[in-house]
Coordinates of C-alpha atoms in Angstrom, one line a residue:
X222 CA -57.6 -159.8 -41.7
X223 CA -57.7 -157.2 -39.3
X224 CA -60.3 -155.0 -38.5
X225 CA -59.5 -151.6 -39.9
X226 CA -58.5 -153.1 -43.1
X227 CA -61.7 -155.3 -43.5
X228 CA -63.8 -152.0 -43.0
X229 CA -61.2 -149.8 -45.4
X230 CA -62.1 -152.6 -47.8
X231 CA -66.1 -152.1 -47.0
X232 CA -66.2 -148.1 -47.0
X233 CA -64.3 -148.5 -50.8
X234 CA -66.7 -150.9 -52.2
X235 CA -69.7 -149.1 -51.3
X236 CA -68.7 -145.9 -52.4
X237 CA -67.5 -147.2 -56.0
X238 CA -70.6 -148.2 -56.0
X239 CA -72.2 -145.0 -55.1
X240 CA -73.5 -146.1 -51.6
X241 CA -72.1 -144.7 -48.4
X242 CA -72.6 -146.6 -44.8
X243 CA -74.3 -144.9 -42.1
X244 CA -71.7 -145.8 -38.9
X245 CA -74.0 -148.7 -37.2
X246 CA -74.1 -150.2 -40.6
X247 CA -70.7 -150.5 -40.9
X248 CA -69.9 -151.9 -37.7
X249 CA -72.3 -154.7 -38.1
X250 CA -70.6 -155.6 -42.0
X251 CA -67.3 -155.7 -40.5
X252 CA -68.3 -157.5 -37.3
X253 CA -69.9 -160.3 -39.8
X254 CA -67.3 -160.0 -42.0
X255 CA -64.2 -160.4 -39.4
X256 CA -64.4 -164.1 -39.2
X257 CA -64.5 -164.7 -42.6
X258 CA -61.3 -166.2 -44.4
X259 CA -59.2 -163.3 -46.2
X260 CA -59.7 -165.1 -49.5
X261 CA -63.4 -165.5 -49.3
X262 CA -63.9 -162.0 -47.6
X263 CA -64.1 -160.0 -51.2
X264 CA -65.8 -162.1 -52.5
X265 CA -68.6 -162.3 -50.1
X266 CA -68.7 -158.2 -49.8
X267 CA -69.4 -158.8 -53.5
X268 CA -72.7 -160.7 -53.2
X269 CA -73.7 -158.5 -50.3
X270 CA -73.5 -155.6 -52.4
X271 CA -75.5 -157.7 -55.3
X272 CA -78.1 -157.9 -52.9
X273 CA -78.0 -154.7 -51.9
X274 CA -78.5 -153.5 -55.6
X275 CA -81.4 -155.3 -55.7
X276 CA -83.4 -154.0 -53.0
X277 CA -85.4 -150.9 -53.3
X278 CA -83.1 -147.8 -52.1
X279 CA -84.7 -144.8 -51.0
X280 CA -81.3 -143.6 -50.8
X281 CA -77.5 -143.5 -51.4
X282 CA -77.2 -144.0 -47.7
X283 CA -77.6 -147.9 -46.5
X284 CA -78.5 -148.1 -43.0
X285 CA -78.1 -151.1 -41.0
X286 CA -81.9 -153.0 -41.6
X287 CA -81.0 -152.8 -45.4
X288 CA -77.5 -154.4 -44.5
X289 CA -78.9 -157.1 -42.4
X290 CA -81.2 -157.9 -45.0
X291 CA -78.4 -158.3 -47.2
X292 CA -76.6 -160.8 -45.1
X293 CA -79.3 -162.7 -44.3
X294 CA -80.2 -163.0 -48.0
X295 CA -76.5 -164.0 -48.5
X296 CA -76.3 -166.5 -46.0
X297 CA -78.9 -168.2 -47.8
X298 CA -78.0 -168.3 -51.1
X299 CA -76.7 -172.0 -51.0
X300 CA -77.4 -172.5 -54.7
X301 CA -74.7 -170.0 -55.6
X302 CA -72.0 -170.3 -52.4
X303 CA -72.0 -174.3 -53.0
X304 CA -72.6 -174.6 -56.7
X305 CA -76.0 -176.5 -55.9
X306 CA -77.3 -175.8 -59.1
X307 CA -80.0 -178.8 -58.5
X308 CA -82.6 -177.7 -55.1
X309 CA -86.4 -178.8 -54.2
X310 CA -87.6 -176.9 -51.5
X311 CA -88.5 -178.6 -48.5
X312 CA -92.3 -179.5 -48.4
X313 CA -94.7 -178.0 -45.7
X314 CA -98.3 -179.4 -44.7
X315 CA -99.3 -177.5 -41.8
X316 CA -102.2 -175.0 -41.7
X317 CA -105.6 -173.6 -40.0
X318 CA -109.0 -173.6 -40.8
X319 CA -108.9 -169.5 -40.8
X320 CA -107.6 -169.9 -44.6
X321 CA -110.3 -171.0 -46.0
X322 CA -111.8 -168.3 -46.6
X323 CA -108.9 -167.0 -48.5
X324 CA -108.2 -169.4 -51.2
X325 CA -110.9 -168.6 -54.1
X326 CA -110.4 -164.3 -53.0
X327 CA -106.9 -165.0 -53.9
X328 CA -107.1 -166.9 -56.6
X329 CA -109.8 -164.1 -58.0
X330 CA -106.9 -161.5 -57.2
X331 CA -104.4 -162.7 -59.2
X332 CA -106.5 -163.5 -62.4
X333 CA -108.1 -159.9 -62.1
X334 CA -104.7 -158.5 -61.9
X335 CA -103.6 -160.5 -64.7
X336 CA -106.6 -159.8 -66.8
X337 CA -106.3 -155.8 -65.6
X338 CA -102.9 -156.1 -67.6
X339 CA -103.7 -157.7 -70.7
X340 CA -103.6 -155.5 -73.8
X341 CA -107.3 -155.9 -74.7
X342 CA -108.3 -154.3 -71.1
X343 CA -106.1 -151.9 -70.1
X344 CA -107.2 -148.2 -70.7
X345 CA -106.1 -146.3 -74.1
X346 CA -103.1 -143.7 -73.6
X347 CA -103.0 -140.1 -74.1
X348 CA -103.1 -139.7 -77.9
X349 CA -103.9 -142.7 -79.0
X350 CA -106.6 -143.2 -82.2
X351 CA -110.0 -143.2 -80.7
X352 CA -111.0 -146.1 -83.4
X353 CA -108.7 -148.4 -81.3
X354 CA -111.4 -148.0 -78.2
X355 CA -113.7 -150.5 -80.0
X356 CA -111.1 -153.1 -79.3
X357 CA -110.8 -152.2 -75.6
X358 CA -113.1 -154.1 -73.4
X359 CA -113.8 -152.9 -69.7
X360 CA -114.3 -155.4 -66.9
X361 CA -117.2 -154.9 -64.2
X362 CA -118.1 -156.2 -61.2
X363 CA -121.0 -158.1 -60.0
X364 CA -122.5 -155.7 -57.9
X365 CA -123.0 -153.5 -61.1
X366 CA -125.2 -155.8 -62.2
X367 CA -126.9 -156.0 -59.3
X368 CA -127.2 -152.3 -59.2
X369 CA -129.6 -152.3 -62.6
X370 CA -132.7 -151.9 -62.8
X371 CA -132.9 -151.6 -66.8
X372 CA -132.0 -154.4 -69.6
X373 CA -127.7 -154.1 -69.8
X374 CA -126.3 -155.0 -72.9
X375 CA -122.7 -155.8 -73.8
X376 CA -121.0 -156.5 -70.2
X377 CA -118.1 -158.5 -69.3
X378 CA -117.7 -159.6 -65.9
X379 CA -114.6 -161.9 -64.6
X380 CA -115.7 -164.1 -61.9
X381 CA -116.1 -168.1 -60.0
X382 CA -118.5 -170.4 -61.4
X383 CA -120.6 -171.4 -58.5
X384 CA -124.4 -173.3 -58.0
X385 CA -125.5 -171.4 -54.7
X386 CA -128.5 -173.0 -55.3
X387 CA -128.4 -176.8 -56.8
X388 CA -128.8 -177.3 -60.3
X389 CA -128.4 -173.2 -61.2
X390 CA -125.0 -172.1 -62.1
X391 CA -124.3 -168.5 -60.3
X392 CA -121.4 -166.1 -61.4
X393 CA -119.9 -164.9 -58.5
X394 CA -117.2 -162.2 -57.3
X395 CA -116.2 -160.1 -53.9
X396 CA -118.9 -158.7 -54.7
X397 CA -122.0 -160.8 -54.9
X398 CA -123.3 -163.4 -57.3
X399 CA -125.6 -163.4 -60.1
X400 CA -127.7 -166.2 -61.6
X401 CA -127.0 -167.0 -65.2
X402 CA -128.7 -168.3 -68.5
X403 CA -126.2 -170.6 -70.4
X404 CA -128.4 -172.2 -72.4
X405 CA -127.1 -169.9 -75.8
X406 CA -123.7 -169.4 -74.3
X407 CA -121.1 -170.0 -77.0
X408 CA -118.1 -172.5 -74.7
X409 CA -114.6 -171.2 -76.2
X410 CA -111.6 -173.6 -75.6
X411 CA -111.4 -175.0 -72.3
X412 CA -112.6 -177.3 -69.5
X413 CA -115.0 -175.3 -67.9
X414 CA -116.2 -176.7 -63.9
X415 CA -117.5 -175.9 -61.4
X416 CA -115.4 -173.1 -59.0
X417 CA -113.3 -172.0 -61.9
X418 CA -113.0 -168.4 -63.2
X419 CA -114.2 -167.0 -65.9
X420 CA -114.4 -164.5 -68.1
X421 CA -118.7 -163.9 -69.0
X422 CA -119.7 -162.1 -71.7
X423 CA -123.4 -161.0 -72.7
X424 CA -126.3 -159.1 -70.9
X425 CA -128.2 -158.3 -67.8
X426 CA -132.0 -158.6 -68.1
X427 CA -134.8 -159.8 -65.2
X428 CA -131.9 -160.5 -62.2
X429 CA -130.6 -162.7 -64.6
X430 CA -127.6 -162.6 -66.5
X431 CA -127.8 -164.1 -70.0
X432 CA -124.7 -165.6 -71.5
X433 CA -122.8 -165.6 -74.9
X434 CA -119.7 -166.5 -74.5
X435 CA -117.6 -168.1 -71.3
X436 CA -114.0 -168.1 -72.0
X437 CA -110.6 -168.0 -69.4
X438 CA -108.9 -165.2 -68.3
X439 CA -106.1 -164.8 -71.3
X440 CA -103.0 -166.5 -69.9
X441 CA -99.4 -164.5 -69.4
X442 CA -96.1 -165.2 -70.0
X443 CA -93.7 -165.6 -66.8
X444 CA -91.6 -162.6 -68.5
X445 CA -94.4 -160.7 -68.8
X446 CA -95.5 -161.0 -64.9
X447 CA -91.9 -160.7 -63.5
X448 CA -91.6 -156.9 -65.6
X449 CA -94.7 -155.9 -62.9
X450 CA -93.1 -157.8 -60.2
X451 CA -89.4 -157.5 -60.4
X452 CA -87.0 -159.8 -59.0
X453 CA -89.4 -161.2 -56.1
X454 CA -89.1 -165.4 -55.9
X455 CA -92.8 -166.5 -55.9
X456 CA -91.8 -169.9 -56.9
X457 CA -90.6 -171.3 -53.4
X458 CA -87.3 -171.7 -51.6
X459 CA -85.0 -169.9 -49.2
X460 CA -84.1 -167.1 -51.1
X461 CA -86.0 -163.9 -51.4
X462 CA -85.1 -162.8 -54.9
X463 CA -86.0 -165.3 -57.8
X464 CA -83.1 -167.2 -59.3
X465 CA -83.9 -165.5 -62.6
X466 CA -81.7 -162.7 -61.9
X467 CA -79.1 -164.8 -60.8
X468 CA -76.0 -164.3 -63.2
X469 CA -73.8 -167.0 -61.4
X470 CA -76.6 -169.6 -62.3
X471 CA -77.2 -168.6 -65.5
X472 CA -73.6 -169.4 -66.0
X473 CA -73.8 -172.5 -64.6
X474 CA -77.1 -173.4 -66.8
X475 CA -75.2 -172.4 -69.6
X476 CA -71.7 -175.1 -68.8
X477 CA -74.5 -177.4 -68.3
X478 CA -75.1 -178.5 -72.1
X479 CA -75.3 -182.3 -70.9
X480 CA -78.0 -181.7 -68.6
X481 CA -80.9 -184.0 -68.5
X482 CA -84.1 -185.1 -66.5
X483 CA -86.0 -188.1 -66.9
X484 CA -89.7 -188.6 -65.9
X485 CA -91.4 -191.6 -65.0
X486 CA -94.9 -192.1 -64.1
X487 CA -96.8 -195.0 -62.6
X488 CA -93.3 -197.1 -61.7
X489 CA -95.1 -200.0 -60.3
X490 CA -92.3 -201.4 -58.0
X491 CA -94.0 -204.8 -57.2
X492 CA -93.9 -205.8 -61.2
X493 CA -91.2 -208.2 -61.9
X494 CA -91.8 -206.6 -65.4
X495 CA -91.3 -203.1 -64.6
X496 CA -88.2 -204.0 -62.3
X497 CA -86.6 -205.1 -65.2
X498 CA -87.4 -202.5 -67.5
X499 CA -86.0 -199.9 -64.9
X500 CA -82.7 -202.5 -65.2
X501 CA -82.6 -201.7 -68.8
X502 CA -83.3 -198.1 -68.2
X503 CA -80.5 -197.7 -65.7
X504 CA -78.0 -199.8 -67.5
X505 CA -78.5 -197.6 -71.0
X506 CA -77.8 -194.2 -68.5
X507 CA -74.8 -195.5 -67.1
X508 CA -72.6 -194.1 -69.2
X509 CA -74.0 -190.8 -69.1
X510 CA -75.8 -190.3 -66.0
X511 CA -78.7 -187.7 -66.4
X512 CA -78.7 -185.0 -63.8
X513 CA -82.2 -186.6 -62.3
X514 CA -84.6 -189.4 -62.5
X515 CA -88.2 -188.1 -61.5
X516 CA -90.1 -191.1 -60.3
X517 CA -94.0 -190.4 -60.2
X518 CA -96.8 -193.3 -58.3
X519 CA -98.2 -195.1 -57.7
X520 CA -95.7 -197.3 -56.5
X521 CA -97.6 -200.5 -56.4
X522 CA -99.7 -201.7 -59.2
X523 CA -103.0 -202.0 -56.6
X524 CA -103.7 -201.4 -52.8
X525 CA -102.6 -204.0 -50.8
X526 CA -104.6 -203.3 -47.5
X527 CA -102.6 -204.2 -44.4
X528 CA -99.5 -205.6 -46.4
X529 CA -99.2 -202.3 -48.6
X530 CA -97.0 -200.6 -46.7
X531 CA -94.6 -203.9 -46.0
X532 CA -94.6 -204.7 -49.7
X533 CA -94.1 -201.1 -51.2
X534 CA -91.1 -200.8 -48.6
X535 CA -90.1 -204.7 -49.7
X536 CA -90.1 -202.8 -53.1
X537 CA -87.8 -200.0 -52.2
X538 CA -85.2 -202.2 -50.7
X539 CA -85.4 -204.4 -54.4
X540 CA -84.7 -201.1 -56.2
X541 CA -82.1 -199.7 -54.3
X542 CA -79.9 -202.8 -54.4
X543 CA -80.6 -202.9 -58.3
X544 CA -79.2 -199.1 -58.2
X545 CA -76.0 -200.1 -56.4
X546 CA -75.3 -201.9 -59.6
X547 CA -74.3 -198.6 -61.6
X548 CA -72.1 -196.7 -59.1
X549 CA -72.2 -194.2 -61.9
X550 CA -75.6 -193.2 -61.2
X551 CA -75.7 -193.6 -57.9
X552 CA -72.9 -191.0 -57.9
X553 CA -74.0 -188.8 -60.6
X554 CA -77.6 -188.7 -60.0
X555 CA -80.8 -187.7 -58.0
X556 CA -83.6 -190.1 -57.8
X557 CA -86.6 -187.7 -56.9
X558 CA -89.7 -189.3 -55.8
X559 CA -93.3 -188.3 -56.0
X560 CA -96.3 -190.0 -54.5
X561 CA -98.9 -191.0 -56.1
X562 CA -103.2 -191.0 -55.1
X563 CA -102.8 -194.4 -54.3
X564 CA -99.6 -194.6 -52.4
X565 CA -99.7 -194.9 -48.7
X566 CA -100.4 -190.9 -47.1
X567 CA -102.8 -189.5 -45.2
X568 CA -105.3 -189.4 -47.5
X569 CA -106.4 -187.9 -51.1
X570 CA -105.8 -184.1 -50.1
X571 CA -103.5 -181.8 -51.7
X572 CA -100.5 -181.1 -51.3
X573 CA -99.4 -184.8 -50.5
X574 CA -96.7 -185.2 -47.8
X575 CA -93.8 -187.6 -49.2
X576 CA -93.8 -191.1 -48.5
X577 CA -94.0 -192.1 -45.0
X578 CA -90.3 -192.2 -43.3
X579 CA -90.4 -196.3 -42.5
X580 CA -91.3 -196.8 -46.7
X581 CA -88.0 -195.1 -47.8
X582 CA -85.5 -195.0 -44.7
X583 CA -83.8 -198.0 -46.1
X584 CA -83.3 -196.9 -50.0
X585 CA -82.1 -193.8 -48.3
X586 CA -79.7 -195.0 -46.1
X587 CA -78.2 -197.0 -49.4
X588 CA -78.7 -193.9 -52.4
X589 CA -77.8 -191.2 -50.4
X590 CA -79.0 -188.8 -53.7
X591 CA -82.4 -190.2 -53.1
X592 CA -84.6 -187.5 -52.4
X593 CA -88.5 -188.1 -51.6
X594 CA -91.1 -185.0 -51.8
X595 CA -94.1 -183.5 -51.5
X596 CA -96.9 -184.2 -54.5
X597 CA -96.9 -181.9 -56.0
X598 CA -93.1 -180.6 -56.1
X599 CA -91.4 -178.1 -57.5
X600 CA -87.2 -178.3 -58.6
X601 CA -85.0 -175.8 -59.7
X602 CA -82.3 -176.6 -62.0
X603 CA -79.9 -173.3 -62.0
X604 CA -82.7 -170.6 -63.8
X605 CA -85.0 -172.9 -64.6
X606 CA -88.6 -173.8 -62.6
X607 CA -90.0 -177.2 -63.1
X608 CA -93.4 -178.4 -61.1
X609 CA -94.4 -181.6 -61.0
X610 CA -98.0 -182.9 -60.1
X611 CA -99.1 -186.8 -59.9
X612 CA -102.5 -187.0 -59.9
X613 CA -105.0 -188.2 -62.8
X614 CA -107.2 -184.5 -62.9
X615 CA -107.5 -184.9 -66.7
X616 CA -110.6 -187.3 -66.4
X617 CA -111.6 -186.2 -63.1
X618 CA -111.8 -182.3 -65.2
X619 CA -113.5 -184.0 -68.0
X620 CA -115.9 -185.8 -65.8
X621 CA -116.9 -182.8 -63.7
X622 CA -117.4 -180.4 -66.6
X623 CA -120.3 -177.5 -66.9
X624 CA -120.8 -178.7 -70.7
X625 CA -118.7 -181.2 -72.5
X626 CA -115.5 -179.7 -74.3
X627 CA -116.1 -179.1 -78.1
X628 CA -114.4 -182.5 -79.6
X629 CA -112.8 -180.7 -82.7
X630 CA -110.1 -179.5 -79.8
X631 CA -108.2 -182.6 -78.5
X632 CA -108.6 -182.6 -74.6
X633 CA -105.6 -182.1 -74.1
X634 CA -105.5 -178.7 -75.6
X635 CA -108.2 -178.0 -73.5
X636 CA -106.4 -178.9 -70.2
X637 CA -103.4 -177.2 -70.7
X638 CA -105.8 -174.3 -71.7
X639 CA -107.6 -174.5 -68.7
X640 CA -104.6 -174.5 -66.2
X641 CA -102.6 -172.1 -67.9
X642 CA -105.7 -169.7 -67.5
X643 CA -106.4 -170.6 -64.2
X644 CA -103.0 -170.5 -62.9
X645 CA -103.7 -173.3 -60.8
X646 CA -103.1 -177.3 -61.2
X647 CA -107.2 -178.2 -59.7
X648 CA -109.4 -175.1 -60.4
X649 CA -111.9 -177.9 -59.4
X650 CA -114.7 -177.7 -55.9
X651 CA -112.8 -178.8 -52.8
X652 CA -115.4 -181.7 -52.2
X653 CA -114.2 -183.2 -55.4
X654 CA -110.7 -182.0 -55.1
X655 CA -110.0 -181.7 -51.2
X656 CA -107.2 -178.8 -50.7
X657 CA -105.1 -177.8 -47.1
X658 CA -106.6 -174.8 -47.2
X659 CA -103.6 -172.6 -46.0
X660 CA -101.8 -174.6 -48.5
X661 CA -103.3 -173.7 -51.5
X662 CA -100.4 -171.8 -52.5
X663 CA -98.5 -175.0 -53.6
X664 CA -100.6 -175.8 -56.4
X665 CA -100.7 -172.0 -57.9
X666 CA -98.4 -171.7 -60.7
X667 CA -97.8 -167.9 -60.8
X668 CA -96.0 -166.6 -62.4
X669 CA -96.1 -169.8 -65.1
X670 CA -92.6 -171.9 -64.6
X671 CA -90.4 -173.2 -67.2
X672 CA -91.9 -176.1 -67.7
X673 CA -95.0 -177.9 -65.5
X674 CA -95.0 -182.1 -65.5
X675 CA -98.5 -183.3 -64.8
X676 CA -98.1 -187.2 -64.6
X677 CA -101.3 -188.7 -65.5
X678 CA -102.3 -192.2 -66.3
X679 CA -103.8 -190.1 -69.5
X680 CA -102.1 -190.8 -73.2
X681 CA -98.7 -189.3 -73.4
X682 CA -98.7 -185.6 -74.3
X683 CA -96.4 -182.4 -74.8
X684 CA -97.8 -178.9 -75.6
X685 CA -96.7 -175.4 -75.2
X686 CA -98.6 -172.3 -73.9
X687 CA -98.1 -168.9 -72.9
X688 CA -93.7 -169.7 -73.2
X689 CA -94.1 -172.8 -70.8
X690 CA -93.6 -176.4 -71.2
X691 CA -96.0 -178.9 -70.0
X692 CA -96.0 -182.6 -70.8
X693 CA -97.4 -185.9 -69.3
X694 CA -95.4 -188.6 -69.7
X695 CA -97.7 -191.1 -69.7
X696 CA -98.0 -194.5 -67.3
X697 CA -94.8 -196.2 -67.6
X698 CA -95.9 -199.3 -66.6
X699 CA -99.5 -199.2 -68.2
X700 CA -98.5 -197.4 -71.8
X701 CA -96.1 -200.0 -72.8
X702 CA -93.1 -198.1 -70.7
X703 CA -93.0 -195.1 -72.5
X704 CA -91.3 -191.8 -70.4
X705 CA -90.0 -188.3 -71.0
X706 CA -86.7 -186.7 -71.7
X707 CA -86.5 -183.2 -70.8
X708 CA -83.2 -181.1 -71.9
X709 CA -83.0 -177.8 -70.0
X710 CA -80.2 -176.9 -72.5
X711 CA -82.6 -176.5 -75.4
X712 CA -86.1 -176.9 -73.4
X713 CA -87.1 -179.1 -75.6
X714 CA -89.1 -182.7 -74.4
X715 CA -88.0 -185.7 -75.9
X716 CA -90.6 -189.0 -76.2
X717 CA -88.8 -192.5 -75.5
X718 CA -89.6 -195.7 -74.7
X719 CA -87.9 -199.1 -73.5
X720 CA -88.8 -201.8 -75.7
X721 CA -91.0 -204.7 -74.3

């Protein structure tokens, strides 16, 4: 296509549109566009001008910077121009010490902006009934406190569990800290430890701050954060608009009835046993090959010192001649791996790199749609955000609790509680918990995903909260083989089990 008629075909696009191109703009669409084939020309002006759309104009006139943003975006976009409607983002583990600093302010940030915006805090509007007032509540800082000399009655403060000095808890903000009195302080649901955030209620007497009730920040819907946020992809990935708004993928999502993911956790590789459940498991799939297995660690039913690494990758080569059995799969499906605590790494900090490269180079070079990750991971099946976490927190929350979790709520309620509020998969101390500190970001989940998979030796569970999905699916090879189902069609999780 010649030039003159590939920039006729720009100018008329943009103005039916309502856009016109300043004249450095338009050079540099047609110079990017003159290579393209004829047939694939239009439609790529299309998703430029999608892009374009999206981005917040100042005006009718596009200059060049908003066009190369545009094209950069575009060229991005592999989930749309290749149909890849399955991605994981590669995983990243580098970082400086300069972050620490950084990772509770953040995390304070985001659950005072979330709280800022729930119902019960924001201020009344013009006109409104002066009765509703009563149920308004005002957040205030620590340094308010601080700042009173008289007996205060009635405040709520939003801040980090902390003991500045051992064996006294201490509310703290970016402001300053104050001690605290929880010896009459009403726990609502929840798994309350050490470095998580909480909303205090009660009063300020003496320098001290007298508790009577400790509950989360309320939790908010993903819908609800992306109407502040807009179309901005906080979930991960190349492109810079989340694939929420993404109409071609939601049409995809929508042909893909079928769809299915199975989870695994705890597939102990080195169990004759478990080997031949997995034989069962892959022969009953066969037929209808699920769009991805999600294997979860640890890989190996113990340490092996020295020989762990040789027998796990001993292990590997086992399974992936048992895969070339069912072509179908092989074909059809991903195999996504996780690591485990105990699997071989560089130790128990999070995130977890993948497996190490001399483990799983052989199973690649046989399954070519075997794809190992970070721990934890996130995937993204056309619209829909899945994370996925291998770690037993539940008892390592429960142990490292302020006070134990009322009993009348099953602990699992109160963990889903707890994340969901926290917006975070450890709000536990880093010296229980180690975290790369510039990589703390990989374990937030804001705004709250589709669903959130936290494989746990723990009992089986599936629970809902705040419009997202999260579910352990137990230890497959130490709950009597039980796993997940999840359909993205209807979002619903489905409990199965392969009998022994």
């Amino acid at each position: 296509m010649s030039s003159f008629k590939i920039k006729t075909n720009v100018v008329t696009a943009f103005k039916m549109h309502g856009y016109s191109l300043k004249s450095d703009a338009l050079k540099y669409l047609v110079d990017v566009l003159l290579p393209v084939n004829e047939v694939l020309c239009e439609d790529w002006l299309d998703r430029i001008l999608e892009v374009v759309q999206k981005q917040p104009l100042k005006s009718a006139v596009i200059d060049k910077a908003t066009v190369e943003a545009a094209v950069q975006e575009c060229s991005h976009l592999r989930d749309d121009d290749r149909n890849e409607t399955l991605k994981l983002p590669p995983p990243n583990l580098h970082g400086s010490a300069k972050d620490k600093a950084d990772i509770f302010k953040d995390r304070y940030q985001i659950l005072y902006q979330r709280t800022s915006r729930h119902d019960l805090f924001t201020p009344l509007a013009l006109g409104a009934n002066p009765e509703e007032s009563s149920r308004k509540f005002q957040l205030k800082p620590v340094e308010y406190l601080l700042g009173c000399t008289a007996k205060v009655g009635d405040v709520l403060v939003l801040g980090m569990l902390t003991q500045i000095n051992e064996g006294r808890f201490s509310l703290e903000d970016p402001t300053g800290a104050v001690p605290l009195d929880l010896s009459k302080t009403n726990f609502h649901v929840g798994l309350f430890t050490e470095n998580c955030f909480v909303l205090a209620e009660g009063s300020y007497e003496d320098k001290v701050f007298q508790v009577n009730a400790l509950g989360f920040p309320p939790a908010e819907p993903s819908q609800t954060t992306r109407a502040y946020f807009g179309n901005i992809n906080f979930f991960g990935g190349e492109s810079k608009t989340s694939v929420k708004s993404s109409a071609r993928l939601k049409a995809l999502e929508e042909q893909a009835e079928d769809a299915i993911f199975v989870f695994l956790s705890d597939v102990w590789l080195d169990q004759a046993k478990v080997m031949e459940k997995l034989r069962i498991l892959f022969a009953g799939y066969s037929t209808l090959p699920p769009t991805a297995f999600v294997f979860c660690g640890n890989f190996t039913s113990a340490p092996y010192g020295p020989n762990h690494v040789k027998t796990l990758r001993e292990s590997m080569r086992e399974l992936a001649d048992m895969l070339l059995e069912f072509p179908a799969l092989v074909e059809s499906s991903r195999f996504v791996f996780v690591p485990g605590p105990l699997d071989p790494g560089p130790g128990k900090i999070l995130p977890r790199p993948a497996l190490p490269k001399v483990i799983t180079e052989e199973l690649q070079s046989k399954i070519p749609t075997a794809i190992f990750t970070s721990n934890p991971c996130r995937i993204q099946f056309c619209t829909q955000e899945i994370v996925v976490f291998r770690e037993d927190i539940i008892q390592k929350m429960s142990r490292n609790c302020v006070r134990f979790p009322n009993p009348e709520t099953s602990i699992t309620q109160h963990f889903v509680k707890t994340i969901v509020s926290q917006a975070h998969l450890v709000p536990l101390p880093l010296h229980v918990s180690p975290v790369y500190w510039a990589l703390d970001n990989a374990l937030r989940i804001y705004p709250l995903p589709d669903v959130i998979v936290c494989a746990d030796k723990f009992d089986p569970f599936t629970e809902t909260s705040a419009e997202c999905c999260i579910f352990n699916p137990g230890s497959f090879a130490g709950s009597g083989y039980l796993f997940k189902v999840y359909l993205p069609a209807t979002k619903t999780v489905e409990d199965s089990k392969i009998e022994t």
